[in-house]
Coordinates of C-alpha atoms in Angstrom, one line a residue:
M135 CA 0.0 0.0 0.0
S136 CA 1.4 3.4 -0.9
A137 CA 1.8 6.3 1.4
D138 CA -1.0 8.1 -0.4
E139 CA -3.4 5.3 0.2
I140 CA -2.4 5.2 3.8
N141 CA -3.0 8.9 4.0
G142 CA -6.6 8.4 3.1
S143 CA -7.2 10.9 0.3
P144 CA -4.4 11.4 -2.2
P145 CA -4.6 14.3 -4.7
P146 CA -6.7 13.6 -7.7
S147 CA -5.0 12.2 -10.7
Y148 CA -4.4 14.5 -13.7
Q149 CA -6.8 12.5 -15.9
D150 CA -9.5 12.7 -13.2
V151 CA -9.1 16.5 -13.2
V152 CA -9.2 16.7 -17.0
D153 CA -12.3 14.5 -17.0
G154 CA -14.0 16.6 -14.3
K155 CA -14.0 13.8 -11.7
A156 CA -12.2 15.7 -9.0
S157 CA -15.4 16.4 -7.0
D158 CA -15.1 13.8 -4.3
R159 CA -15.4 14.5 -0.6
I160 CA -12.3 15.3 1.4
P161 CA -12.1 13.8 4.9
P162 CA -11.1 15.8 8.0
S163 CA -7.6 17.1 7.5
L164 CA -4.8 19.1 9.1
L165 CA -3.4 21.7 6.7
S166 CA -0.1 23.6 7.2
V167 CA 1.8 26.4 5.4
D168 CA 5.2 25.2 4.2
G169 CA 6.8 28.1 2.2
Q170 CA 4.8 28.2 -1.0
T171 CA 3.2 24.8 -0.4
I172 CA 0.0 23.9 1.5
T173 CA 0.4 20.4 2.9
T174 CA -2.4 18.1 4.2
Q175 CA -2.4 15.3 6.7
H176 CA -5.4 13.1 7.2
H177 CA -4.1 10.8 10.0
E178 CA -1.5 11.2 12.7
G179 CA 1.7 9.3 12.2
V180 CA 1.9 9.8 8.4
S181 CA 3.9 12.3 6.5
P182 CA 2.1 15.4 5.2
T183 CA 1.6 15.6 1.4
A184 CA 1.6 18.6 -0.9
A185 CA -2.0 19.5 -1.7
Y186 CA -1.8 23.1 -3.0
R187 CA 0.9 25.3 -4.3
L188 CA 1.2 29.1 -4.3
N189 CA 3.5 31.5 -6.2
R190 CA 4.3 33.4 -3.0
G191 CA 4.9 32.5 0.6
I192 CA 1.7 33.9 2.2
A193 CA 3.0 33.7 5.8
T194 CA 5.5 36.5 5.1
L195 CA 3.5 38.9 2.8
S196 CA 3.0 42.6 3.4
H197 CA 0.5 45.1 2.1
A198 CA 2.6 45.5 -1.1
T199 CA 1.4 42.2 -2.6
S200 CA -1.9 42.2 -4.4
E201 CA -2.2 38.8 -6.0
V202 CA -1.2 35.2 -5.2
T203 CA -2.0 32.2 -7.4
F204 CA -3.6 29.1 -5.8
E205 CA -3.0 25.8 -7.6
R206 CA -4.2 22.2 -6.8
V207 CA -1.5 19.5 -6.9
V208 CA -2.7 16.8 -9.2
K209 CA -1.1 13.4 -8.9
A210 CA 1.0 12.1 -11.8
H211 CA 0.2 8.5 -13.1
G212 CA 2.2 6.1 -11.0
Q213 CA 5.0 7.5 -8.8
A214 CA 6.1 11.1 -9.5
T215 CA 9.6 11.4 -10.8
E216 CA 11.9 14.2 -11.9
K217 CA 10.9 13.5 -15.5
A218 CA 7.2 13.0 -14.7
P219 CA 6.5 15.2 -11.6
D220 CA 3.1 15.9 -10.1
R221 CA 1.3 18.6 -12.0
T222 CA -0.7 21.6 -10.8
R223 CA -4.0 23.1 -11.8
H224 CA -4.7 26.8 -11.3
I225 CA -8.1 27.1 -9.6
Y226 CA -8.1 30.4 -7.7
N227 CA -6.4 33.8 -7.5
L228 CA -6.1 35.2 -4.0
R229 CA -6.4 39.0 -4.2
Y230 CA -5.9 41.9 -1.8
I231 CA -7.0 45.5 -2.2
H232 CA -5.2 47.9 0.1
K233 CA -6.6 51.2 -1.1
A234 CA -9.1 52.4 -3.6
P235 CA -7.6 53.2 -7.0
G236 CA -5.6 56.4 -6.7
G237 CA -4.2 55.4 -3.3
L238 CA -5.9 58.2 -1.3
E239 CA -9.2 56.7 -0.2
G240 CA -9.9 53.5 1.7
V241 CA -11.7 50.5 0.2
P242 CA -15.5 51.1 0.3
S243 CA -17.5 48.9 2.8
D244 CA -19.3 47.1 -0.1
S245 CA -16.0 45.8 -1.5
P246 CA -13.6 43.3 0.1
H247 CA -10.0 43.8 1.1
Y248 CA -9.2 40.1 0.7
Y249 CA -11.1 37.8 -1.7
V250 CA -10.8 34.6 -3.7
E251 CA -11.3 34.8 -7.4
R252 CA -12.4 31.7 -9.3
V253 CA -10.3 31.1 -12.5
S254 CA -12.8 28.9 -14.4
S255 CA -16.5 29.1 -14.3
K256 CA -16.6 25.3 -14.5
T257 CA -15.0 24.7 -11.1
G258 CA -15.3 25.9 -7.6
L259 CA -18.0 27.8 -5.6
G260 CA -17.5 31.1 -7.4
S261 CA -15.7 34.1 -6.1
L262 CA -16.0 35.0 -2.4
G263 CA -14.8 38.0 -0.4
M264 CA -14.2 38.5 3.4
K265 CA -16.5 41.1 4.8
K266 CA -15.6 42.5 8.3
S267 CA -18.5 42.5 10.7
T268 CA -19.2 45.4 13.1
L269 CA -18.3 42.8 15.7
R270 CA -14.6 42.7 16.5
K271 CA -12.7 39.9 14.9
H272 CA -15.7 38.5 12.9
W273 CA -16.0 38.1 9.2
K274 CA -18.5 36.7 6.7
T275 CA -17.4 35.3 3.4
L276 CA -19.9 36.5 0.8
P277 CA -20.4 36.0 -3.0
L278 CA -18.9 38.7 -5.1
D279 CA -19.9 40.6 -8.3
L280 CA -16.5 41.0 -9.9
S281 CA -17.8 43.4 -12.6
G282 CA -17.8 46.5 -10.3
K283 CA -20.5 47.9 -12.5
T284 CA -22.1 49.9 -9.6
S285 CA -18.9 50.7 -7.8
S286 CA -17.5 54.2 -7.9
Y287 CA -14.0 52.7 -8.2
K288 CA -15.0 49.7 -10.4
L289 CA -14.0 47.3 -7.6
P290 CA -15.5 43.9 -6.9
Q291 CA -18.6 44.2 -4.7
F292 CA -20.4 41.9 -2.3
V293 CA -23.6 40.6 -3.8
K294 CA -26.5 42.5 -2.1
D295 CA -28.4 40.5 0.5
A296 CA -26.4 37.3 -0.2
D297 CA -26.1 34.7 2.6
A298 CA -22.6 33.9 4.0
V299 CA -21.0 30.8 2.7
F300 CA -18.6 30.6 5.7
T301 CA -18.0 32.8 8.8
L302 CA -14.7 33.4 10.7
S303 CA -14.7 34.5 14.3
L304 CA -12.3 34.7 17.2
Q305 CA -13.5 32.6 20.1
G306 CA -11.1 32.8 23.0
D307 CA -7.6 32.6 21.6
Q308 CA -8.6 30.6 18.5
F309 CA -10.2 31.5 15.1
I310 CA -13.2 29.3 14.2
W311 CA -14.7 28.7 10.7
A312 CA -18.3 27.8 10.5
D313 CA -20.6 27.0 7.6
A314 CA -23.8 28.8 6.5
Q315 CA -25.8 26.9 9.2
G316 CA -23.4 27.8 11.9
N317 CA -21.8 24.4 12.2
V318 CA -18.1 24.5 13.0
V319 CA -16.1 23.1 10.1
A320 CA -12.6 24.1 10.9
E321 CA -10.3 25.6 13.6
E322 CA -7.1 27.6 13.2
I323 CA -4.4 26.2 15.5
P324 CA -1.9 28.9 16.7
Q325 CA 1.7 27.9 16.7
E326 CA 4.0 28.6 19.7
D327 CA 6.8 29.6 17.5
G328 CA 4.8 32.4 15.9
S329 CA 4.6 30.8 12.5
A330 CA 1.3 30.6 10.5
S331 CA -1.6 28.9 12.2
K332 CA -2.5 25.5 11.0
L333 CA -6.0 24.7 9.8
Q334 CA -7.8 21.7 11.3
V335 CA -10.7 20.8 9.1
K336 CA -13.1 18.9 11.3
S337 CA -15.8 17.9 8.8
S338 CA -15.8 15.9 5.6
L339 CA -16.5 18.4 2.8
E340 CA -17.1 18.3 -0.9
R341 CA -13.9 19.2 -2.7
D342 CA -15.2 22.6 -3.9
S343 CA -16.2 23.6 -0.4
F344 CA -13.0 22.3 1.0
E345 CA -10.8 24.1 -1.5
M346 CA -12.6 27.4 -1.0
L347 CA -12.2 27.1 2.8
V348 CA -8.5 26.5 2.3
A349 CA -8.2 29.4 0.0
L350 CA -10.0 31.7 2.4
W351 CA -7.8 30.5 5.3
C352 CA -4.8 31.4 3.1
C353 CA -6.3 34.9 2.8
H354 CA -6.5 35.1 6.6
V355 CA -2.9 34.0 7.0
W356 CA -1.9 36.7 4.4
Q357 CA -4.0 39.3 6.3
Q358 CA -2.3 38.4 9.6
S359 CA 1.1 38.6 8.0
A360 CA 0.5 41.9 6.4
E361 CA -0.9 43.4 9.6
G362 CA 2.2 42.3 11.5
Q363 CA 4.6 43.9 9.0
P364 CA 6.1 47.4 9.6
R365 CA 4.1 49.9 7.7
V366 CA 5.9 51.3 4.6
Q367 CA 4.8 54.5 2.9
T368 CA 3.8 54.2 -0.7
R369 CA 5.5 56.4 -3.2
L370 CA 2.3 58.5 -3.5
E371 CA 2.1 58.9 0.3
S372 CA 5.8 59.9 0.5
A373 CA 5.4 62.5 -2.3
L374 CA 2.3 64.0 -0.6
F375 CA 4.2 64.1 2.7
N376 CA 7.2 65.9 1.1
T377 CA 4.9 68.4 -0.7
R378 CA 3.1 69.2 2.6
Y379 CA 6.4 69.6 4.4
I380 CA 7.7 72.0 1.8
M381 CA 4.5 74.1 1.7
N382 CA 4.3 74.3 5.5
R383 CA 7.9 74.5 6.7
P384 CA 8.8 77.7 8.5
T385 CA 10.8 80.4 6.8
S386 CA 13.9 82.0 8.3
T387 CA 11.7 84.6 9.9
G388 CA 9.5 82.0 11.5
I389 CA 6.5 82.8 9.2
Q390 CA 5.0 79.9 7.3
K391 CA 4.8 80.0 3.6
N392 CA 1.3 80.6 2.1

């Protein structure tokens, strides 16, 4: 029996993905950030396996990054080798909007800071964004209209009156993910060394729901990393600061310039 078979749920084969058969249920799993790889472990005592790959290490990102690709690892036929490695399938883009276009205004409340954009209309749950609640440390993940047709800044917007697909809330010292019915589906496990929290998925989920949950968790890891980074002025902010300083600095007589 192979390690993948022992592990309980190997990545889908490339042919299954091509044939559209990668819609099975995923059992409860422990997911971890390992550089640009998301690993999964279904049972204690077995080695984690690569489940998803990113083009950036989300645990060290700042506000300067605006996009990260999220790819599913698809198993090669037989044992992966250097000549025939496991492949990846691009399924989502993780996106971050720091400021409204122009850099002077904040993001409107009807648009997300962090969201998951579906790459293909044939896969996944659609595109979802994280909407901060009025309650402290509570978010709803809501469907998005990516067209921005009613946005002043042409930004993606939350679909009006849509129900949450997942919620994220801080309970005690732990972040908890729940489904639309309020059932707990996953818990974020803080790490003593300060590294990115792990995600313990507690319920068996359809692959589309599982992968969206993992992608949203990646957005949360990214958010925590960005908020923990020292703030760096953008070039526009720096230019505005310098302009204001020059306009308002005192003259040699102590009288400000008009």
